[in-house]
Amino acid sequence: MGTSERKQREREEREQLFLDAAEQLIEQEGFMQLQMAKLAKACDYATGTLYQHFTSKEDLLMALMARHSALHLELFERIEQWQAPSRQRIFAICVAEQDFNQRQANYVKLSQYVMTEAVWENASETRRSQLLQCGQPICRIVSGIVQQAIDDGDLDPQGASTMELAYGTWALCQGSHTLDHTQGLLEAFSIPRGPMTMYRNMNRLLNGMSWHPLLDLSSTETLQTLVQQIEQQLNIHS
Amino acid sequence: MGTSERKQREREEREQLFLDAAEQLIEQEGFMQLQMAKLAKACDYATGTLYQHFTSKEDLLMALMARHSALHLELFERIEQWQAPSRQRIFAICVAEQDFNQRQANYVKLSQYVMTEAVWENASETRRSQLLQCGQPICRIVSGIVQQAIDDGDLDPQGASTMELAYGTWALCQGSHTLDHTQGLLEAFSIPRGPMTMYRNMNRLLNGMSWHPLLDLSSTETLQTLVQQIEQQLNIHS
DNA sequence: GCATATTTTGAACTAGATTCAAAAAACGAT
DNA sequence: ATCGTTTTTTGAATCTAGTTCAAAATATGC
């Protein structure tokens, strides 16, 4: 009946309200400082009400992550639409992500935290699969680019599945961001901070997949121009 | 004077005792279940005593990590001693790590957790730099292998620092392990579990660095043989 | 053997997540 | 509109586990 639909909608709205407020609080004082009671009060609800939406604090963090990944997806969709050689498109993902993560450092940390057993295991099963679902379209887009490369004859998979190749780029991105965001690590090993290191390594990986056209890494210029081109065309930094 | 030396030693011994016990408890029930009071009791000490060694629970987890990384280092040292072409040696690190992490799944999770802001920021500064120090010899060894490759003419850095190249392999390993250990992730994206995916991607990266001799990835056989060879020669699975 | 300094102890303190019985609100039938 | 019933909200009470600290125990040096 009609009333229950409205209720459902109101419930959904309240959930978004909680998430909005959580986002704001995290913005202000970092996600470690987030407190359930404080959050509830900030929304003029009782603590218990918060627990009608999220089974635990971890569940809430994960919900936040899931919602946030919609923004992330948007990025990928922009690249999906972009008409360009596959090699540029796959690299564009890396560039877009780098920029995205740069600006949402809190979220990189949060996602790192959420993927931890400590958090993962304390969220509801529903939430976990929701979050995994969020990855699906992204996965589809990346696979699509790999597939395009194969179809265009730019990439010979040599027996590897499209997923395997996509996984490689993913792992490299993931690992780079993790290392990047670990306090003091780059400094301890005197690795220059900044995206270029990761860009170069990504292109090495792509070259190693024989993903044409290969990029010449001996010139800093070439890569920098490429990055700028991508940033402009995709309207990154917007 | 003599007495204070003995005291120092006893203190050190007790610290190891705590860490041993913590290790055992984690073995039994996972690191999330570790409780300071329980741990102290298990060692027949009061809770307060535990806090004379570790400023917080996070500090303890980090100490555990630091100690554990000595085992990790051992692995790297075995490879450092190993006389072989640089390309085999750098890949051997990957193989050895894979095996190591396979068997110490708890530690992969712990290290993932420890590198989280939530933990990192709650450990003492001393401990943090201790942990970073632990990475130094490993870093040195990997850099050494890269350097060997350059000296042997197997690798043209094309202007990249040895650290940058080492960083690439590190990030790929790191990222792969993170993804591997995130519950349900591989399954959600139907990526076959097992080390071969990561081995192939690592070799793609190395090929992309033009690290000679390049490995032909079109044959599963070749790679598998290589892995077996490395495992035998390094006496992995021991 | 005694005065002083150091170390250990564990009960008390604390923070903050979670629960749940009571109160309030919504609902639906009369 | 009224009343009995169901659903939702509330927030004080509960609970867990990390951390502290004053008192007790032990060690040290004279």
Coordinates of C-alpha atoms (C1' of nucleotides) in Angstrom, one line a residue:
Chain A
M1 CA 0.0 0.0 0.0
G2 CA 0.9 3.7 -0.5
T3 CA 1.8 4.5 3.1
S4 CA 4.5 1.9 3.3
E5 CA 6.1 3.1 0.2
R6 CA 6.4 6.6 1.6
K7 CA 7.8 5.1 4.8
Q8 CA 10.4 3.3 2.8
R9 CA 11.3 6.5 1.0
E10 CA 11.6 8.4 4.3
R11 CA 13.7 5.7 5.7
E12 CA 16.0 5.9 2.7
E13 CA 16.2 9.7 3.1
R14 CA 17.1 9.4 6.7
E15 CA 19.8 7.0 5.8
Q16 CA 21.3 9.5 3.4
L17 CA 21.0 12.1 6.0
F18 CA 23.1 10.0 8.4
L19 CA 25.6 9.4 5.7
D20 CA 25.8 13.0 4.7
A21 CA 26.4 14.0 8.3
A22 CA 29.0 11.3 8.8
E23 CA 30.8 12.5 5.7
Q24 CA 30.8 16.0 7.1
L25 CA 32.1 14.9 10.5
I26 CA 34.8 12.8 8.9
E27 CA 35.8 15.8 6.7
Q28 CA 36.1 17.8 9.9
E29 CA 38.0 15.5 12.2
G30 CA 39.0 12.4 10.3
F31 CA 37.2 9.0 10.3
M32 CA 38.9 7.8 13.5
Q33 CA 37.1 10.5 15.4
L34 CA 33.7 9.5 14.2
Q35 CA 31.4 8.6 17.1
M36 CA 28.0 7.0 16.8
A37 CA 26.4 9.0 19.5
K38 CA 27.8 12.3 18.2
L39 CA 26.6 11.5 14.7
A40 CA 23.1 10.6 15.9
K41 CA 22.9 13.8 17.9
A42 CA 24.2 15.9 14.9
C43 CA 21.2 14.6 13.0
D44 CA 18.7 15.1 15.9
Y45 CA 18.1 11.4 16.3
A46 CA 18.7 9.0 19.2
T47 CA 21.6 6.7 19.0
G48 CA 19.3 3.7 18.7
T49 CA 17.8 5.1 15.5
L50 CA 21.2 5.1 13.9
Y51 CA 21.3 1.4 14.7
Q52 CA 18.2 0.8 12.7
H53 CA 20.1 1.6 9.6
F54 CA 23.6 0.3 10.4
T55 CA 24.3 -2.9 12.4
S56 CA 27.5 -1.5 13.7
K57 CA 29.9 1.4 13.3
E58 CA 31.9 -0.7 10.8
D59 CA 28.7 -1.3 8.9
L60 CA 28.2 2.5 8.7
L61 CA 31.8 3.0 7.5
M62 CA 31.2 0.5 4.8
A63 CA 28.0 2.1 3.7
L64 CA 29.8 5.3 3.4
M65 CA 32.4 3.6 1.3
A66 CA 29.7 2.1 -0.9
R67 CA 28.0 5.4 -1.5
H68 CA 31.3 7.1 -2.1
S69 CA 32.2 4.6 -4.8
A70 CA 29.4 6.0 -6.9
L71 CA 31.5 9.1 -7.3
H72 CA 34.3 6.8 -8.2
L73 CA 32.2 5.1 -10.7
E74 CA 31.4 8.4 -12.4
L75 CA 35.0 8.8 -13.1
F76 CA 35.2 5.5 -14.8
E77 CA 32.1 6.2 -16.8
R78 CA 33.6 9.4 -18.1
I79 CA 36.5 7.3 -19.4
E80 CA 34.1 4.7 -20.8
Q81 CA 32.5 7.4 -22.9
W82 CA 35.8 8.8 -24.0
Q83 CA 36.8 8.0 -27.6
A84 CA 40.5 7.3 -27.6
P85 CA 43.0 4.5 -28.3
S86 CA 42.7 1.8 -25.7
R87 CA 46.1 2.3 -24.3
Q88 CA 45.3 5.9 -23.5
R89 CA 42.0 4.9 -21.9
I90 CA 43.5 2.4 -19.6
F91 CA 46.2 4.8 -18.5
A92 CA 43.6 7.5 -18.1
I93 CA 42.0 5.4 -15.4
C94 CA 45.2 5.6 -13.5
V95 CA 45.5 9.3 -14.0
A96 CA 41.9 10.0 -13.0
E97 CA 42.2 7.8 -9.9
Q98 CA 45.4 9.4 -8.9
D99 CA 43.8 12.8 -9.0
F100 CA 40.7 11.5 -7.3
N101 CA 42.6 10.0 -4.5
Q102 CA 44.8 13.0 -4.1
R103 CA 41.7 15.0 -3.3
Q104 CA 39.9 12.5 -1.2
A105 CA 42.8 11.4 0.9
N106 CA 40.3 10.6 3.7
Y107 CA 38.6 8.1 1.5
V108 CA 41.8 6.3 0.5
K109 CA 42.5 5.8 4.2
L110 CA 38.9 4.8 4.9
S111 CA 38.9 2.3 2.1
Q112 CA 42.2 0.9 3.3
Y113 CA 40.7 0.6 6.7
V114 CA 37.4 -0.9 5.5
M115 CA 39.2 -3.7 3.6
T116 CA 40.8 -4.7 6.8
E117 CA 39.5 -7.9 8.4
A118 CA 38.8 -5.9 11.6
V119 CA 36.2 -3.9 9.7
W120 CA 35.1 -6.3 7.0
E121 CA 34.1 -9.0 9.5
N122 CA 32.1 -6.6 11.6
A123 CA 29.8 -5.3 8.9
S124 CA 26.6 -7.0 7.9
E125 CA 26.7 -9.6 5.2
T126 CA 24.3 -7.4 3.2
R127 CA 26.6 -4.5 3.4
R128 CA 29.6 -6.5 2.3
S129 CA 28.0 -7.7 -0.8
Q130 CA 26.6 -4.3 -1.5
L131 CA 30.2 -3.0 -1.5
L132 CA 31.4 -5.8 -3.7
Q133 CA 28.5 -5.0 -6.0
C134 CA 29.7 -1.5 -6.3
G135 CA 32.9 -2.8 -7.8
Q136 CA 31.1 -4.6 -10.6
P137 CA 30.4 -1.8 -13.0
I138 CA 34.0 -0.5 -12.5
C139 CA 35.2 -4.0 -13.2
R140 CA 33.0 -4.2 -16.3
I141 CA 34.4 -0.9 -17.6
V142 CA 38.0 -1.9 -17.2
S143 CA 37.4 -5.3 -18.7
G144 CA 35.7 -3.5 -21.6
I145 CA 38.8 -1.4 -22.2
V146 CA 41.0 -4.5 -22.2
Q147 CA 38.5 -6.1 -24.5
Q148 CA 38.6 -3.2 -26.8
A149 CA 42.3 -3.4 -26.9
I150 CA 42.2 -7.0 -27.9
D151 CA 39.6 -6.4 -30.5
D152 CA 41.5 -3.5 -32.0
G153 CA 44.6 -5.7 -32.2
D154 CA 46.5 -3.4 -29.7
L155 CA 46.8 -6.2 -27.2
D156 CA 47.6 -9.8 -27.6
P157 CA 46.3 -11.5 -24.4
Q158 CA 48.5 -14.5 -24.9
G159 CA 46.1 -16.7 -23.3
A160 CA 45.4 -14.5 -20.3
S161 CA 41.8 -13.5 -19.5
T162 CA 40.7 -9.9 -19.7
M163 CA 40.2 -10.0 -16.0
E164 CA 43.7 -11.1 -15.3
L165 CA 45.1 -8.1 -17.2
A166 CA 42.6 -5.8 -15.5
Y167 CA 43.6 -7.2 -12.2
G168 CA 47.3 -6.4 -12.8
T169 CA 46.6 -2.7 -13.3
W170 CA 44.2 -2.7 -10.3
A171 CA 46.8 -4.3 -8.1
L172 CA 49.5 -1.9 -9.1
C173 CA 47.2 1.1 -8.5
Q174 CA 46.0 -0.3 -5.2
G175 CA 49.5 -1.1 -4.0
S176 CA 50.9 2.3 -5.0
H177 CA 48.1 4.1 -3.1
T178 CA 48.6 2.0 -0.1
L179 CA 52.3 2.7 0.0
D180 CA 51.7 6.4 -0.8
H181 CA 49.4 6.8 2.1
T182 CA 51.5 5.0 4.7
Q183 CA 52.9 7.8 6.9
G184 CA 56.6 8.2 6.5
L185 CA 57.2 5.2 4.2
L186 CA 58.2 7.0 1.1
E187 CA 60.4 9.3 3.1
A188 CA 62.0 6.4 4.9
F189 CA 63.0 4.9 1.6
S190 CA 63.7 8.2 -0.2
I191 CA 61.2 7.6 -2.9
P192 CA 60.2 10.9 -4.4
R193 CA 56.5 11.6 -3.7
G194 CA 54.2 12.4 -6.5
P195 CA 52.3 10.6 -9.2
M196 CA 55.0 10.3 -11.8
T197 CA 56.6 7.3 -10.2
M198 CA 53.4 5.4 -10.3
Y199 CA 52.6 6.6 -13.8
R200 CA 55.9 5.3 -15.1
N201 CA 55.5 2.0 -13.4
M202 CA 52.0 1.6 -14.7
N203 CA 53.3 2.2 -18.2
R204 CA 56.0 -0.3 -17.7
L205 CA 53.3 -2.8 -16.8
L206 CA 51.3 -1.9 -19.9
N207 CA 54.3 -2.1 -22.0
G208 CA 55.0 -5.5 -20.5
M209 CA 51.5 -6.6 -21.6
S210 CA 52.6 -5.4 -25.1
W211 CA 49.7 -3.1 -25.0
H212 CA 50.2 -1.0 -28.1
P213 CA 51.2 1.7 -28.8
L214 CA 54.1 1.2 -26.4
L215 CA 55.2 4.2 -24.5
D216 CA 58.8 5.3 -24.5
L217 CA 59.7 5.9 -20.9
S218 CA 63.1 7.3 -21.5
S219 CA 61.7 10.8 -22.0
T220 CA 59.9 12.5 -19.1
E221 CA 58.4 15.0 -21.6
T222 CA 56.4 12.4 -23.5
L223 CA 54.8 11.0 -20.4
Q224 CA 54.1 14.4 -19.0
T225 CA 52.5 15.6 -22.2
L226 CA 50.3 12.5 -22.3
V227 CA 49.2 13.0 -18.7
Q228 CA 48.3 16.6 -19.4
Q229 CA 46.4 15.6 -22.5
I230 CA 44.4 13.1 -20.6
E231 CA 43.7 15.5 -17.8
Q232 CA 42.5 18.2 -20.2
Q233 CA 40.3 15.9 -22.3
L234 CA 38.7 14.3 -19.4
N235 CA 38.4 17.5 -17.6
I236 CA 40.0 16.2 -14.5
H237 CA 40.7 18.8 -11.8
S238 CA 37.1 19.9 -12.3
Chain B
M1 CA 77.2 -1.2 36.1
G2 CA 76.6 -4.9 35.9
T3 CA 73.2 -5.0 37.6
S4 CA 71.6 -2.6 35.2
E5 CA 72.8 -4.6 32.3
R6 CA 71.1 -7.7 33.7
K7 CA 68.0 -5.8 34.2
Q8 CA 68.0 -4.5 30.7
R9 CA 68.4 -8.1 29.5
E10 CA 65.6 -9.4 31.6
R11 CA 63.4 -6.6 30.4
E12 CA 64.1 -7.6 26.8
E13 CA 63.4 -11.2 27.6
R14 CA 60.1 -10.3 29.1
E15 CA 59.2 -8.2 26.0
Q16 CA 59.9 -11.3 23.9
L17 CA 57.8 -13.4 26.2
F18 CA 54.9 -11.0 25.7
L19 CA 55.3 -11.1 22.0
D20 CA 55.6 -14.8 21.9
A21 CA 52.4 -15.2 23.9
A22 CA 50.6 -12.6 21.7
E23 CA 51.7 -14.5 18.7
Q24 CA 50.3 -17.7 20.1
L25 CA 47.0 -16.1 21.1
I26 CA 46.7 -14.6 17.6
E27 CA 47.4 -18.0 16.1
Q28 CA 44.6 -19.4 18.2
E29 CA 41.9 -16.8 17.8
G30 CA 42.9 -14.2 15.3
F31 CA 44.4 -10.8 16.0
M32 CA 41.1 -9.1 16.5
Q33 CA 40.5 -11.2 19.6
L34 CA 43.7 -10.2 21.2
Q35 CA 43.1 -8.5 24.6
M36 CA 45.6 -6.8 26.6
A37 CA 44.4 -8.1 30.0
K38 CA 44.2 -11.7 28.7
L39 CA 47.6 -11.5 27.2
A40 CA 49.1 -10.1 30.5
K41 CA 47.4 -12.9 32.5
A42 CA 48.6 -15.5 30.0
C43 CA 52.1 -14.4 30.9
D44 CA 51.4 -14.2 34.6
Y45 CA 51.9 -10.5 34.8
A46 CA 49.6 -7.6 35.6
T47 CA 48.1 -5.5 32.8
G48 CA 50.1 -2.5 33.9
T49 CA 53.4 -4.4 33.3
L50 CA 52.4 -4.9 29.7
Y51 CA 52.1 -1.2 29.4
Q52 CA 55.7 -0.7 30.5
H53 CA 56.7 -2.3 27.2
F54 CA 54.0 -1.1 24.8
T55 CA 52.3 2.3 25.0
S56 CA 49.1 0.9 23.5
K57 CA 47.6 -2.1 22.0
E58 CA 48.4 -0.7 18.6
D59 CA 52.0 -0.3 19.7
L60 CA 52.1 -3.9 20.6
L61 CA 50.7 -5.0 17.2
M62 CA 53.3 -3.0 15.6
A63 CA 56.0 -4.5 17.7
L64 CA 54.8 -7.9 16.7
M65 CA 54.9 -6.8 13.1
A66 CA 58.4 -5.5 13.5
R67 CA 59.6 -8.7 15.0
H68 CA 57.9 -10.8 12.4
S69 CA 59.6 -8.9 9.7
A70 CA 62.8 -10.4 10.8
L71 CA 61.5 -13.7 9.4
H72 CA 60.6 -11.9 6.3
L73 CA 64.1 -10.4 6.0
E74 CA 65.6 -13.9 6.3
L75 CA 63.8 -14.8 3.1
F76 CA 65.2 -11.8 1.3
E77 CA 68.7 -12.6 2.6
R78 CA 68.5 -16.1 1.2
I79 CA 67.8 -14.5 -2.2
E80 CA 70.6 -12.0 -1.7
Q81 CA 73.0 -14.9 -1.4
W82 CA 71.6 -16.8 -4.3
Q83 CA 73.8 -16.7 -7.4
A84 CA 71.5 -16.3 -10.3
P85 CA 70.7 -13.9 -13.1
S86 CA 69.1 -10.8 -11.8
R87 CA 65.8 -11.4 -13.5
Q88 CA 65.4 -14.7 -11.7
R89 CA 66.4 -13.1 -8.4
I90 CA 63.9 -10.3 -8.6
F91 CA 61.2 -12.7 -9.5
A92 CA 62.3 -15.1 -6.8
I93 CA 61.3 -12.4 -4.2
C94 CA 57.8 -12.5 -5.5
V95 CA 57.7 -16.3 -5.3
A96 CA 59.2 -16.4 -1.9
E97 CA 56.8 -13.7 -0.6
Q98 CA 53.8 -15.4 -2.1
D99 CA 54.7 -18.6 -0.3
F100 CA 55.5 -16.8 2.9
N101 CA 52.2 -14.9 2.9
Q102 CA 50.3 -18.0 2.0
R103 CA 51.4 -19.6 5.2
Q104 CA 51.2 -16.6 7.4
A105 CA 47.8 -15.3 6.3
N106 CA 47.4 -13.9 9.8
Y107 CA 50.3 -11.7 9.3
V108 CA 49.2 -10.4 5.9
K109 CA 46.0 -9.3 7.6
L110 CA 47.9 -7.8 10.5
S111 CA 50.3 -5.9 8.3
Q112 CA 47.3 -4.6 6.3
Y113 CA 45.8 -3.5 9.6
V114 CA 48.9 -2.0 11.0
M115 CA 49.4 0.2 7.9
T116 CA 46.0 1.7 8.5
E117 CA 45.9 5.2 9.9
A118 CA 43.8 4.0 12.8
V119 CA 46.7 1.8 14.1
W120 CA 49.7 3.7 12.8
E121 CA 48.7 6.9 14.6
N122 CA 48.2 5.1 17.9
A123 CA 51.6 3.6 18.1
S124 CA 54.5 5.3 19.6
E125 CA 56.8 7.3 17.4
T126 CA 59.6 5.0 18.4
R127 CA 57.8 1.9 17.3
R128 CA 56.8 3.5 14.0
S129 CA 60.4 4.3 13.1
Q130 CA 61.4 0.9 14.3
L131 CA 59.0 -0.7 11.8
L132 CA 60.2 1.6 9.1
Q133 CA 63.8 0.6 9.9
C134 CA 62.9 -3.0 9.5
G135 CA 62.1 -2.3 5.9
Q136 CA 65.6 -0.8 5.2
P137 CA 67.5 -4.0 4.8
I138 CA 64.8 -5.4 2.6
C139 CA 64.9 -2.2 0.6
R140 CA 68.6 -2.5 0.3
I141 CA 68.5 -6.0 -1.0
V142 CA 65.9 -5.3 -3.6
S143 CA 67.8 -2.2 -4.7
G144 CA 70.9 -4.3 -4.9
I145 CA 69.2 -6.7 -7.3
V146 CA 68.1 -3.9 -9.4
Q147 CA 71.6 -2.4 -9.4
Q148 CA 73.0 -5.8 -10.3
A149 CA 70.7 -6.0 -13.2
I150 CA 71.9 -2.5 -14.4
D151 CA 75.5 -3.4 -13.9
D152 CA 75.1 -6.7 -15.7
G153 CA 73.5 -4.8 -18.6
D154 CA 70.2 -6.7 -18.2
L155 CA 68.3 -3.6 -17.3
D156 CA 68.4 -0.2 -18.8
P157 CA 66.9 2.1 -16.2
Q158 CA 66.2 4.8 -18.8
G159 CA 66.7 7.5 -16.3
A160 CA 64.7 5.9 -13.5
S161 CA 66.3 5.5 -10.1
T162 CA 66.8 1.9 -8.7
M163 CA 64.3 2.8 -6.0
E164 CA 61.6 3.6 -8.5
L165 CA 61.9 0.3 -10.2
A166 CA 62.0 -1.5 -6.8
Y167 CA 59.0 0.4 -5.8
G168 CA 57.1 -0.8 -8.8
T169 CA 57.6 -4.4 -7.9
W170 CA 56.8 -3.7 -4.3
A171 CA 53.5 -1.9 -5.1
L172 CA 52.4 -4.7 -7.4
C173 CA 53.1 -7.3 -4.7
Q174 CA 51.5 -5.3 -2.0
G175 CA 48.4 -4.6 -4.1
S176 CA 48.0 -8.2 -5.1
H177 CA 48.2 -9.4 -1.6
T178 CA 45.7 -6.8 -0.4
L179 CA 43.2 -7.8 -3.1
D180 CA 43.9 -11.5 -2.4
H181 CA 43.1 -11.2 1.2
T182 CA 40.0 -9.2 0.9
Q183 CA 37.2 -11.6 1.7
G184 CA 35.1 -12.4 -1.3
L185 CA 36.7 -10.0 -3.7
L186 CA 38.3 -12.4 -6.1
E187 CA 35.1 -14.4 -6.1
A188 CA 33.0 -11.4 -6.8
F189 CA 35.0 -10.6 -9.9
S190 CA 35.6 -14.2 -10.9
I191 CA 39.3 -13.9 -10.8
P192 CA 40.9 -17.3 -10.3
R193 CA 42.6 -17.6 -6.9
G194 CA 46.2 -18.7 -6.8
P195 CA 49.6 -17.2 -7.3
M196 CA 49.9 -17.6 -11.1
T197 CA 47.9 -14.5 -11.9
M198 CA 50.2 -12.4 -9.8
Y199 CA 53.3 -14.2 -11.2
R200 CA 52.2 -13.4 -14.7
N201 CA 51.5 -9.8 -13.9
M202 CA 54.8 -9.4 -12.2
N203 CA 56.6 -10.8 -15.2
R204 CA 54.7 -8.4 -17.4
L205 CA 55.9 -5.6 -15.3
L206 CA 59.5 -6.8 -15.4
N207 CA 59.2 -7.3 -19.2
G208 CA 57.9 -3.8 -19.4
M209 CA 61.0 -2.6 -17.6
S210 CA 62.9 -4.4 -20.3
W211 CA 64.6 -6.5 -17.7
H212 CA 66.4 -9.2 -19.6
P213 CA 66.1 -12.0 -20.3
L214 CA 62.5 -11.3 -21.1
L215 CA 60.0 -14.0 -20.2
D216 CA 57.6 -15.4 -22.7
L217 CA 54.2 -15.5 -21.1
S218 CA 52.4 -17.2 -23.8
S219 CA 53.4 -20.6 -22.4
T220 CA 52.1 -21.6 -19.0
E221 CA 54.8 -24.3 -18.9
T222 CA 57.8 -22.0 -19.0
L223 CA 56.6 -19.9 -16.1
Q224 CA 55.6 -22.9 -14.0
T225 CA 59.0 -24.5 -14.6
L226 CA 60.7 -21.3 -13.6
V227 CA 58.7 -21.1 -10.4
Q228 CA 59.5 -24.7 -9.5
Q229 CA 63.1 -24.1 -10.2
I230 CA 63.2 -21.1 -7.9
E231 CA 61.3 -22.9 -5.2
Q232 CA 63.7 -25.8 -5.3
Q233 CA 66.8 -23.8 -5.4
L234 CA 65.7 -21.5 -2.6
N235 CA 64.4 -24.4 -0.6
I236 CA 61.0 -22.7 -0.2
H237 CA 58.3 -24.7 1.4
S238 CA 60.9 -25.7 4.0
Chain C
dG1 C1' 69.0 -3.1 58.7
dC2 C1' 67.2 0.8 57.0
dA3 C1' 65.9 4.7 53.9
dT4 C1' 65.2 5.5 49.2
dA5 C1' 64.2 4.4 44.4
dT6 C1' 62.2 1.4 41.2
dT7 C1' 58.9 -1.9 39.6
dT8 C1' 54.7 -4.4 39.8
dT9 C1' 50.1 -4.8 40.7
dG10 C1' 45.2 -5.0 39.6
dA11 C1' 41.2 -2.5 40.9
dA12 C1' 39.3 1.7 39.3
dC13 C1' 38.6 4.7 35.5
dT14 C1' 37.3 5.7 31.0
dA15 C1' 35.5 6.0 26.3
dG16 C1' 32.5 4.8 23.4
dA17 C1' 29.8 1.1 21.0
dT18 C1' 25.6 -1.3 21.6
dT19 C1' 21.2 -2.7 23.7
dC20 C1' 16.6 -2.7 25.3
dA21 C1' 12.6 -1.5 28.2
dA22 C1' 9.7 2.2 28.3
dA23 C1' 7.5 6.1 25.9
dA24 C1' 5.8 8.0 21.8
dA25 C1' 3.8 7.8 17.4
dA26 C1' 1.3 5.6 13.7
dC27 C1' -2.1 2.7 12.3
dG28 C1' -6.6 0.7 11.5
dA29 C1' -11.0 -0.8 12.9
dT30 C1' -15.1 0.7 15.1
Chain D
dA1 C1' -12.9 10.9 17.1
dT2 C1' -11.6 6.9 20.1
dC3 C1' -9.3 3.0 21.5
dG4 C1' -6.5 -1.2 21.3
dT5 C1' -2.5 -2.8 18.7
dT6 C1' 1.7 -2.6 16.3
dT7 C1' 5.7 -0.1 14.9
dT8 C1' 9.2 3.3 15.8
dT9 C1' 12.0 6.1 18.6
dT10 C1' 14.3 7.2 22.6
dG11 C1' 18.3 7.7 25.6
dA12 C1' 19.8 6.0 29.9
dA13 C1' 21.8 1.8 31.2
dT14 C1' 24.9 -1.9 29.9
dC15 C1' 29.0 -3.8 28.5
dT16 C1' 33.5 -4.3 26.7
dA17 C1' 38.0 -3.7 26.7
dG18 C1' 41.9 -0.4 26.8
dT19 C1' 44.4 2.5 30.0
dT20 C1' 45.8 4.6 34.4
dC21 C1' 47.7 5.2 38.9
dA22 C1' 48.0 4.9 44.0
dA23 C1' 49.3 1.5 46.9
dA24 C1' 52.1 -2.6 47.7
dA25 C1' 56.1 -5.2 46.7
dT26 C1' 60.7 -5.5 45.5
dA27 C1' 65.3 -4.0 44.7
dT28 C1' 69.2 -1.0 45.6
dG29 C1' 72.8 1.3 48.0
dC30 C1' 74.7 2.9 52.2

